[in-house]
Amino acid sequence: MKNLEVIVAGGGIGGLSLALSLHQAGIAVRVYEAVRDPLPLGVGINLQPTAVRELTELGLGNALAETGIATRRLNLCNKFGQLIHAERRGLDAGYRWPQYSIHRGALQLLLLRAVRDRIGNENVRTGLRLTGFAQGRRVKVRFIDRQSGSEHRDEADVLVGADGIHSAVRHRLYPAEGAPRFARQMLWRAAVEAEPFLDGQTMAIAGHFHQRIIVYPIGKTRGGKALINWICQKTVSHQPPREDWNRRVAKEDVLAAFGGWKFSWLNLPALIEQSPDIYEFPLVDRDPVAAWSFGKVTLLGDAAHPMQPVGGQAGSQAILDARMLTRALLQTDDVAIALQRYDLERRPPMNDIIERNRNFGPEAAMQLAEERAPQGFACIDDVISRHELDTVVASFARAAGLDVDTVNLRPSYVMR
Ligand SMILES: Cc1cc2nc3c(=O)[nH]c(=O)nc-3n(C[C@H](O)[C@H](O)[C@H](O)COP(=O)(O)OP(=O)(O)OC[C@H]3O[C@@H](n4cnc5c(N)ncnc54)[C@H](O)[C@@H]3O)c2cc1C
């Protein structure tokens, strides 16, 4: 048991994982979340085996298995649905832990329930938005009650900003940073109950840099149907309004661009037609920063490394941040040194992923196929060599810390 108190601003995937992790390590933690009654918002998200390992060590392995779909395969296809590259994922790829595709809101609520059970409801304070902080012997933090407008104050030994892409903590550390960087692409996203496609455990990405779809099941439903997450992504010329995870878009807009994307293994227009709500989100990230930790204050998850959603990384990396920050706090009694170590360990690889994702990550193989065979192909080997494909896919996996041996053989970050 460490005599340390931590305030976590933000009860998303990263902040809640941190709360569970600190509690497991015997460190006192209070979570402040701006939303009063968190609802299961969002659509699909992917948890890579490296993050599933951490959540399993936090005692959530069974809950994840009940909620998500263990993804077994990733197919990269061209815009006609022809297979460019297939790879095994999760347990099938030799990891000791599965990869889960899961509803982001269901995951958040699953984590929130566990946090409330373990650290006590009184330590999860919702409806309070961080507005500022000051560092002295301890960190004094100010919040505003979003309903009453009244101010609330608290203090602790450490403040962690896990408050997402619009992080108020980051804004105070980098006041001149401005808005996220828009990559001139829109994402249209939905989750819909439908017949499973392929083997029911495959994630498929089809298309090329300027227009593509990402589709995968995220849950089972009654009557043998699956909850299927789809994302249509397209280059656009207009500047979108500020990003909002809950902004809806008309079906007709999506069908106008993707209405012809009907493959032998997937009827995308039918999925679009059946979707009750379709959300629009601009493809954004932020430039890497030179430091996350400043004295007793640090950043985690999207607040630290907001990245384009390529390669299913953002949620998984937030969970790894949580575990490595916990480990750093356990290793020394000097909080500032611990936060510096966490920063030095995590920031360089995360900044690298931000840059790699801007270059299409492992999906670069699809762009090669589009450039070399825009009308499709009889045999993919005539278009891209196996060596080229392996190079593109394997180099991303290594950079993201996802190669099988690294995940399976490394010692636990926190468990003794
Ligand atoms: C509503 C929503 C829906 C999403 N849907 C998807 C999706 O469908 N697919 C996907 O891949 N990713 C989605 N994401 C992003 C994804 O959750 C993150 O990229 C990733 O999980 C990293 O999580 P995070 O905890 O760092 O950030 P987030 O998940 O963004 O969580 C940040 C949390 O901080 C809270 N917060 C913000 N400002 C303050 C403040 N000043 N004080 C206190 N709390 C604050 C927010 O309400 C939020 O709960 C969504 C995020 C949100 C917030």
Tab-separated table of N, CA, C and O and ligand atoms in Angstrom, residues 8-16 32-35 38-39 41-46 103-105 107-108 128-131 143 146 161-169 189 216 229 231 244-246 281 300-305 307 309 313-319 321, ligand 1:
chain	number	residue	atom	x	y	z
A	8	VAL	N	-7.723	11.431	-11.173
A	8	VAL	CA	-7.787	11.152	-12.604
A	8	VAL	C	-8.917	12.001	-13.179
A	8	VAL	O	-10.064	11.863	-12.756
A	9	ALA	N	-8.593	12.874	-14.128
A	9	ALA	CA	-9.630	13.662	-14.801
A	9	ALA	C	-10.002	12.933	-16.077
A	9	ALA	O	-9.175	12.778	-16.970
A	10	GLY	N	-11.245	12.427	-16.148
A	10	GLY	CA	-11.709	11.715	-17.345
A	10	GLY	C	-11.975	10.254	-17.052
A	10	GLY	O	-11.083	9.517	-16.649
A	11	GLY	N	-13.246	9.862	-17.222
A	11	GLY	CA	-13.644	8.465	-16.982
A	11	GLY	C	-13.928	7.745	-18.282
A	11	GLY	O	-14.954	7.088	-18.428
A	12	GLY	N	-13.007	7.870	-19.258
A	12	GLY	CA	-13.106	7.090	-20.500
A	12	GLY	C	-12.343	5.778	-20.316
A	12	GLY	O	-12.069	5.349	-19.199
A	13	ILE	N	-12.000	5.156	-21.427
A	13	ILE	CA	-11.313	3.858	-21.373
A	13	ILE	C	-9.986	4.000	-20.606
A	13	ILE	O	-9.649	3.169	-19.752
A	14	GLY	N	-9.236	5.065	-20.900
A	14	GLY	CA	-7.924	5.242	-20.275
A	14	GLY	C	-8.033	5.556	-18.789
A	14	GLY	O	-7.379	4.925	-17.953
A	15	GLY	N	-8.860	6.527	-18.434
A	15	GLY	CA	-8.973	6.954	-17.033
A	15	GLY	C	-9.495	5.837	-16.133
A	15	GLY	O	-9.011	5.640	-15.009
A	16	LEU	N	-10.473	5.088	-16.638
A	16	LEU	CA	-11.047	4.001	-15.822
A	16	LEU	C	-10.046	2.855	-15.676
A	16	LEU	O	-9.935	2.258	-14.593
A	32	TYR	N	-12.721	11.873	-11.748
A	32	TYR	CA	-13.683	12.941	-12.045
A	32	TYR	C	-14.061	12.853	-13.518
A	32	TYR	O	-13.189	12.867	-14.388
A	33	GLU	N	-15.354	12.736	-13.786
A	33	GLU	CA	-15.825	12.611	-15.170
A	33	GLU	C	-16.811	13.749	-15.454
A	33	GLU	O	-17.731	13.985	-14.667
A	34	ALA	N	-16.624	14.411	-16.599
A	34	ALA	CA	-17.460	15.565	-16.922
A	34	ALA	C	-18.926	15.181	-17.138
A	34	ALA	O	-19.837	15.938	-16.778
A	35	VAL	N	-19.156	14.004	-17.713
A	35	VAL	CA	-20.545	13.593	-18.002
A	35	VAL	C	-21.190	13.058	-16.718
A	35	VAL	O	-20.590	12.274	-15.995
A	38	PRO	N	-22.834	8.638	-17.510
A	38	PRO	CA	-22.239	8.100	-18.739
A	38	PRO	C	-23.136	7.051	-19.385
A	38	PRO	O	-23.624	6.137	-18.732
A	39	LEU	N	-23.389	7.232	-20.683
A	39	LEU	CA	-24.223	6.313	-21.463
A	39	LEU	C	-23.304	5.487	-22.358
A	39	LEU	O	-22.172	5.893	-22.626
A	41	LEU	N	-21.950	5.186	-25.160
A	41	LEU	CA	-21.805	5.904	-26.437
A	41	LEU	C	-20.671	5.330	-27.279
A	41	LEU	O	-19.763	4.703	-26.771
A	42	GLY	N	-20.751	5.602	-28.572
A	42	GLY	CA	-19.730	5.151	-29.496
A	42	GLY	C	-20.202	3.925	-30.233
A	42	GLY	O	-21.326	3.453	-30.037
A	43	VAL	N	-19.336	3.443	-31.100
A	43	VAL	CA	-19.634	2.171	-31.778
A	43	VAL	C	-18.471	1.230	-31.474
A	43	VAL	O	-18.132	1.037	-30.310
A	44	GLY	N	-17.846	0.640	-32.503
A	44	GLY	CA	-16.861	-0.391	-32.210
A	44	GLY	C	-15.488	0.143	-31.855
A	44	GLY	O	-15.092	1.228	-32.258
A	45	ILE	N	-14.783	-0.654	-31.090
A	45	ILE	CA	-13.397	-0.343	-30.757
A	45	ILE	C	-12.669	-1.682	-30.650
A	45	ILE	O	-13.302	-2.704	-30.379
A	46	ASN	N	-11.372	-1.664	-30.887
A	46	ASN	CA	-10.622	-2.918	-30.823
A	46	ASN	C	-9.648	-2.928	-29.680
A	46	ASN	O	-8.965	-1.949	-29.432
A	103	HIS	N	-18.128	-3.145	-28.349
A	103	HIS	CA	-18.810	-1.848	-28.390
A	103	HIS	C	-18.125	-0.911	-27.392
A	103	HIS	O	-17.978	-1.259	-26.213
A	104	ARG	N	-17.686	0.244	-27.872
A	104	ARG	CA	-16.929	1.145	-27.003
A	104	ARG	C	-17.703	1.557	-25.746
A	104	ARG	O	-17.164	1.624	-24.646
A	105	GLY	N	-19.006	1.807	-25.930
A	105	GLY	CA	-19.830	2.217	-24.787
A	105	GLY	C	-19.998	1.071	-23.793
A	105	GLY	O	-19.979	1.288	-22.572
A	107	LEU	N	-17.883	-1.300	-23.296
A	107	LEU	CA	-16.590	-1.432	-22.604
A	107	LEU	C	-16.462	-0.367	-21.513
A	107	LEU	O	-16.048	-0.651	-20.389
A	108	GLN	N	-16.848	0.862	-21.855
A	108	GLN	CA	-16.721	1.941	-20.864
A	108	GLN	C	-17.586	1.634	-19.636
A	108	GLN	O	-17.141	1.800	-18.499
A	128	LEU	N	-18.677	16.513	-13.116
A	128	LEU	CA	-17.693	17.532	-12.722
A	128	LEU	C	-16.593	17.623	-13.766
A	128	LEU	O	-15.898	16.644	-14.039
A	129	ARG	N	-16.470	18.801	-14.359
A	129	ARG	CA	-15.480	19.015	-15.433
A	129	ARG	C	-14.264	19.753	-14.880
A	129	ARG	O	-14.427	20.790	-14.216
A	130	LEU	N	-13.095	19.236	-15.115
A	130	LEU	CA	-11.876	19.932	-14.672
A	130	LEU	C	-11.763	21.277	-15.386
A	130	LEU	O	-11.929	21.342	-16.612
A	131	THR	N	-11.461	22.313	-14.600
A	131	THR	CA	-11.298	23.638	-15.223
A	131	THR	C	-9.897	24.204	-15.002
A	131	THR	O	-9.494	25.130	-15.690
A	143	PHE	N	-12.841	22.029	-10.358
A	143	PHE	CA	-13.837	21.447	-11.256
A	143	PHE	C	-15.060	22.341	-11.235
A	143	PHE	O	-15.296	23.065	-10.262
A	146	ARG	N	-21.402	20.774	-13.765
A	146	ARG	CA	-21.983	21.215	-15.035
A	146	ARG	C	-23.453	21.556	-14.892
A	146	ARG	O	-24.013	22.283	-15.703
A	161	GLY	N	-4.330	13.766	-16.487
A	161	GLY	CA	-5.319	14.214	-17.470
A	161	GLY	C	-5.606	13.069	-18.431
A	161	GLY	O	-4.808	12.770	-19.317
A	162	ALA	N	-6.754	12.397	-18.218
A	162	ALA	CA	-7.183	11.318	-19.134
A	162	ALA	C	-8.479	11.795	-19.769
A	162	ALA	O	-9.451	11.055	-19.876
A	163	ASP	N	-8.489	13.070	-20.153
A	163	ASP	CA	-9.735	13.720	-20.545
A	163	ASP	C	-9.865	13.908	-22.058
A	163	ASP	O	-10.505	14.855	-22.520
A	164	GLY	N	-9.284	12.954	-22.816
A	164	GLY	CA	-9.613	12.849	-24.232
A	164	GLY	C	-8.965	13.891	-25.136
A	164	GLY	O	-8.117	14.679	-24.727
A	165	ILE	N	-9.405	13.873	-26.382
A	165	ILE	CA	-8.754	14.689	-27.420
A	165	ILE	C	-8.892	16.195	-27.156
A	165	ILE	O	-8.073	16.984	-27.602
A	166	HIS	N	-9.946	16.587	-26.406
A	166	HIS	CA	-10.086	18.010	-26.062
A	166	HIS	C	-9.639	18.270	-24.628
A	166	HIS	O	-10.202	19.121	-23.930
A	167	SER	N	-8.646	17.549	-24.192
A	167	SER	CA	-8.176	17.588	-22.800
A	167	SER	C	-7.985	19.009	-22.258
A	167	SER	O	-7.235	19.825	-22.815
A	168	ALA	N	-8.658	19.263	-21.139
A	168	ALA	CA	-8.476	20.560	-20.471
A	168	ALA	C	-7.111	20.607	-19.786
A	168	ALA	O	-6.504	21.677	-19.667
A	169	VAL	N	-6.626	19.454	-19.333
A	169	VAL	CA	-5.299	19.423	-18.687
A	169	VAL	C	-4.228	19.759	-19.729
A	169	VAL	O	-3.365	20.608	-19.504
A	189	ARG	N	-20.036	6.219	-39.149
A	189	ARG	CA	-19.925	5.012	-38.318
A	189	ARG	C	-21.277	4.599	-37.775
A	189	ARG	O	-22.111	5.434	-37.433
A	216	TYR	N	-16.610	-4.958	-38.893
A	216	TYR	CA	-16.311	-6.100	-38.021
A	216	TYR	C	-17.434	-6.288	-37.006
A	216	TYR	O	-18.088	-5.324	-36.614
A	229	ASN	N	-20.243	-3.569	-36.635
A	229	ASN	CA	-19.759	-2.201	-36.670
A	229	ASN	C	-19.247	-1.908	-38.069
A	229	ASN	O	-18.492	-2.709	-38.618
A	231	ILE	N	-17.621	1.282	-40.646
A	231	ILE	CA	-17.115	2.656	-40.787
A	231	ILE	C	-16.851	2.875	-42.269
A	231	ILE	O	-16.191	2.048	-42.908
A	244	ASP	N	-17.533	15.780	-32.813
A	244	ASP	CA	-18.486	15.433	-31.768
A	244	ASP	C	-18.844	13.965	-32.020
A	244	ASP	O	-19.372	13.626	-33.083
A	245	TRP	N	-18.531	13.097	-31.056
A	245	TRP	CA	-18.734	11.656	-31.249
A	245	TRP	C	-20.206	11.313	-31.484
A	245	TRP	O	-20.533	10.232	-31.942
A	246	ASN	N	-21.113	12.252	-31.155
A	246	ASN	CA	-22.546	11.917	-31.233
A	246	ASN	C	-23.282	12.630	-32.364
A	246	ASN	O	-24.508	12.639	-32.391
A	281	PHE	N	-17.786	11.575	-37.900
A	281	PHE	CA	-16.656	12.063	-37.100
A	281	PHE	C	-15.501	12.369	-38.049
A	281	PHE	O	-15.147	11.545	-38.895
A	300	LEU	N	-2.547	11.074	-20.288
A	300	LEU	CA	-2.710	9.645	-20.610
A	300	LEU	C	-3.778	9.479	-21.695
A	300	LEU	O	-4.735	10.250	-21.768
A	301	GLY	N	-3.628	8.444	-22.520
A	301	GLY	CA	-4.638	8.137	-23.547
A	301	GLY	C	-4.711	9.232	-24.596
A	301	GLY	O	-3.700	9.817	-24.992
A	302	ASP	N	-5.920	9.510	-25.074
A	302	ASP	CA	-6.084	10.502	-26.137
A	302	ASP	C	-5.612	11.896	-25.723
A	302	ASP	O	-5.283	12.722	-26.570
A	303	ALA	N	-5.606	12.192	-24.453
A	303	ALA	CA	-5.109	13.495	-24.002
A	303	ALA	C	-3.608	13.601	-24.297
A	303	ALA	O	-3.092	14.672	-24.603
A	304	ALA	N	-2.909	12.458	-24.212
A	304	ALA	CA	-1.457	12.454	-24.419
A	304	ALA	C	-1.098	12.260	-25.887
A	304	ALA	O	-0.190	12.902	-26.402
A	305	HIS	N	-1.814	11.338	-26.549
A	305	HIS	CA	-1.422	10.976	-27.926
A	305	HIS	C	-2.653	10.749	-28.801
A	305	HIS	O	-2.886	9.637	-29.284
A	307	MET	N	-4.573	10.082	-31.794
A	307	MET	CA	-4.056	9.535	-33.052
A	307	MET	C	-5.195	9.203	-33.991
A	307	MET	O	-6.337	9.002	-33.556
A	309	PRO	N	-7.528	6.858	-36.068
A	309	PRO	CA	-7.914	5.488	-35.706
A	309	PRO	C	-7.526	4.477	-36.777
A	309	PRO	O	-8.363	3.918	-37.456
A	313	GLN	N	-5.673	1.179	-32.459
A	313	GLN	CA	-4.675	1.391	-31.422
A	313	GLN	C	-5.105	2.226	-30.218
A	313	GLN	O	-4.613	2.018	-29.109
A	314	ALA	N	-5.994	3.207	-30.425
A	314	ALA	CA	-6.175	4.255	-29.409
A	314	ALA	C	-6.594	3.695	-28.041
A	314	ALA	O	-6.012	4.040	-27.014
A	315	GLY	N	-7.595	2.835	-28.022
A	315	GLY	CA	-8.076	2.299	-26.741
A	315	GLY	C	-7.023	1.417	-26.099
A	315	GLY	O	-6.749	1.516	-24.888
A	316	SER	N	-6.394	0.567	-26.903
A	316	SER	CA	-5.389	-0.360	-26.368
A	316	SER	C	-4.216	0.410	-25.766
A	316	SER	O	-3.726	0.075	-24.685
A	317	GLN	N	-3.770	1.431	-26.473
A	317	GLN	CA	-2.598	2.159	-25.978
A	317	GLN	C	-2.929	2.950	-24.711
A	317	GLN	O	-2.075	3.125	-23.842
A	318	ALA	N	-4.173	3.402	-24.589
A	318	ALA	CA	-4.570	4.098	-23.352
A	318	ALA	C	-4.474	3.137	-22.161
A	318	ALA	O	-4.063	3.520	-21.057
A	319	ILE	N	-4.852	1.880	-22.386
A	319	ILE	CA	-4.791	0.879	-21.309
A	319	ILE	C	-3.327	0.597	-20.935
A	319	ILE	O	-2.972	0.499	-19.753
A	321	ASP	N	-0.845	2.708	-21.303
A	321	ASP	CA	-0.388	3.901	-20.544
A	321	ASP	C	-0.718	3.706	-19.062
A	321	ASP	O	0.105	3.985	-18.180
B	1	LIG	C1	-18.438	9.596	-26.522
B	1	LIG	C2	-17.243	8.932	-27.153
B	1	LIG	C3	-17.439	7.980	-28.167
B	1	LIG	C4	-16.351	7.359	-28.768
B	1	LIG	N1	-16.584	6.424	-29.741
B	1	LIG	C5	-15.538	5.757	-30.280
B	1	LIG	C6	-15.750	4.727	-31.229
B	1	LIG	O1	-16.877	4.422	-31.574
B	1	LIG	N2	-14.677	4.075	-31.746
B	1	LIG	C7	-13.392	4.394	-31.362
B	1	LIG	O2	-12.432	3.776	-31.837
B	1	LIG	N3	-13.150	5.365	-30.459
B	1	LIG	C8	-14.188	6.052	-29.902
B	1	LIG	N4	-13.941	7.035	-28.966
B	1	LIG	C9	-12.536	7.367	-28.634
B	1	LIG	C10	-11.898	6.297	-27.787
B	1	LIG	O3	-12.688	6.033	-26.660
B	1	LIG	C11	-10.526	6.768	-27.405
B	1	LIG	O4	-9.784	7.036	-28.583
B	1	LIG	C12	-9.691	5.742	-26.654
B	1	LIG	O5	-10.482	4.777	-26.033
B	1	LIG	C13	-8.811	6.417	-25.599
B	1	LIG	O6	-9.648	6.732	-24.502
B	1	LIG	P1	-9.427	7.946	-23.516
B	1	LIG	O7	-9.921	7.463	-22.202
B	1	LIG	O8	-8.054	8.469	-23.592
B	1	LIG	O9	-10.363	9.080	-24.095
B	1	LIG	P2	-11.950	9.143	-24.183
B	1	LIG	O10	-12.528	7.811	-24.426
B	1	LIG	O11	-12.242	10.236	-25.141
B	1	LIG	O12	-12.405	9.581	-22.706
B	1	LIG	C14	-12.181	10.870	-22.167
B	1	LIG	C15	-13.192	11.092	-21.056
B	1	LIG	O13	-12.872	12.319	-20.395
B	1	LIG	C16	-14.075	13.035	-20.168
B	1	LIG	N5	-13.710	14.461	-20.081
B	1	LIG	C17	-13.460	15.306	-21.098
B	1	LIG	N6	-13.097	16.516	-20.634
B	1	LIG	C18	-13.125	16.431	-19.273
B	1	LIG	C19	-12.843	17.350	-18.216
B	1	LIG	N7	-12.435	18.619	-18.462
B	1	LIG	N8	-12.972	16.939	-16.927
B	1	LIG	C20	-13.392	15.655	-16.652
B	1	LIG	N9	-13.660	14.750	-17.634
B	1	LIG	C21	-13.520	15.125	-18.918
B	1	LIG	C22	-14.959	12.669	-21.340
B	1	LIG	O14	-16.328	12.879	-21.059
B	1	LIG	C23	-14.609	11.194	-21.550
B	1	LIG	O15	-15.444	10.346	-20.789
B	1	LIG	C24	-15.012	7.693	-28.351
B	1	LIG	C25	-14.816	8.649	-27.344
B	1	LIG	C26	-15.913	9.266	-26.736
B	1	LIG	C27	-15.665	10.283	-25.632
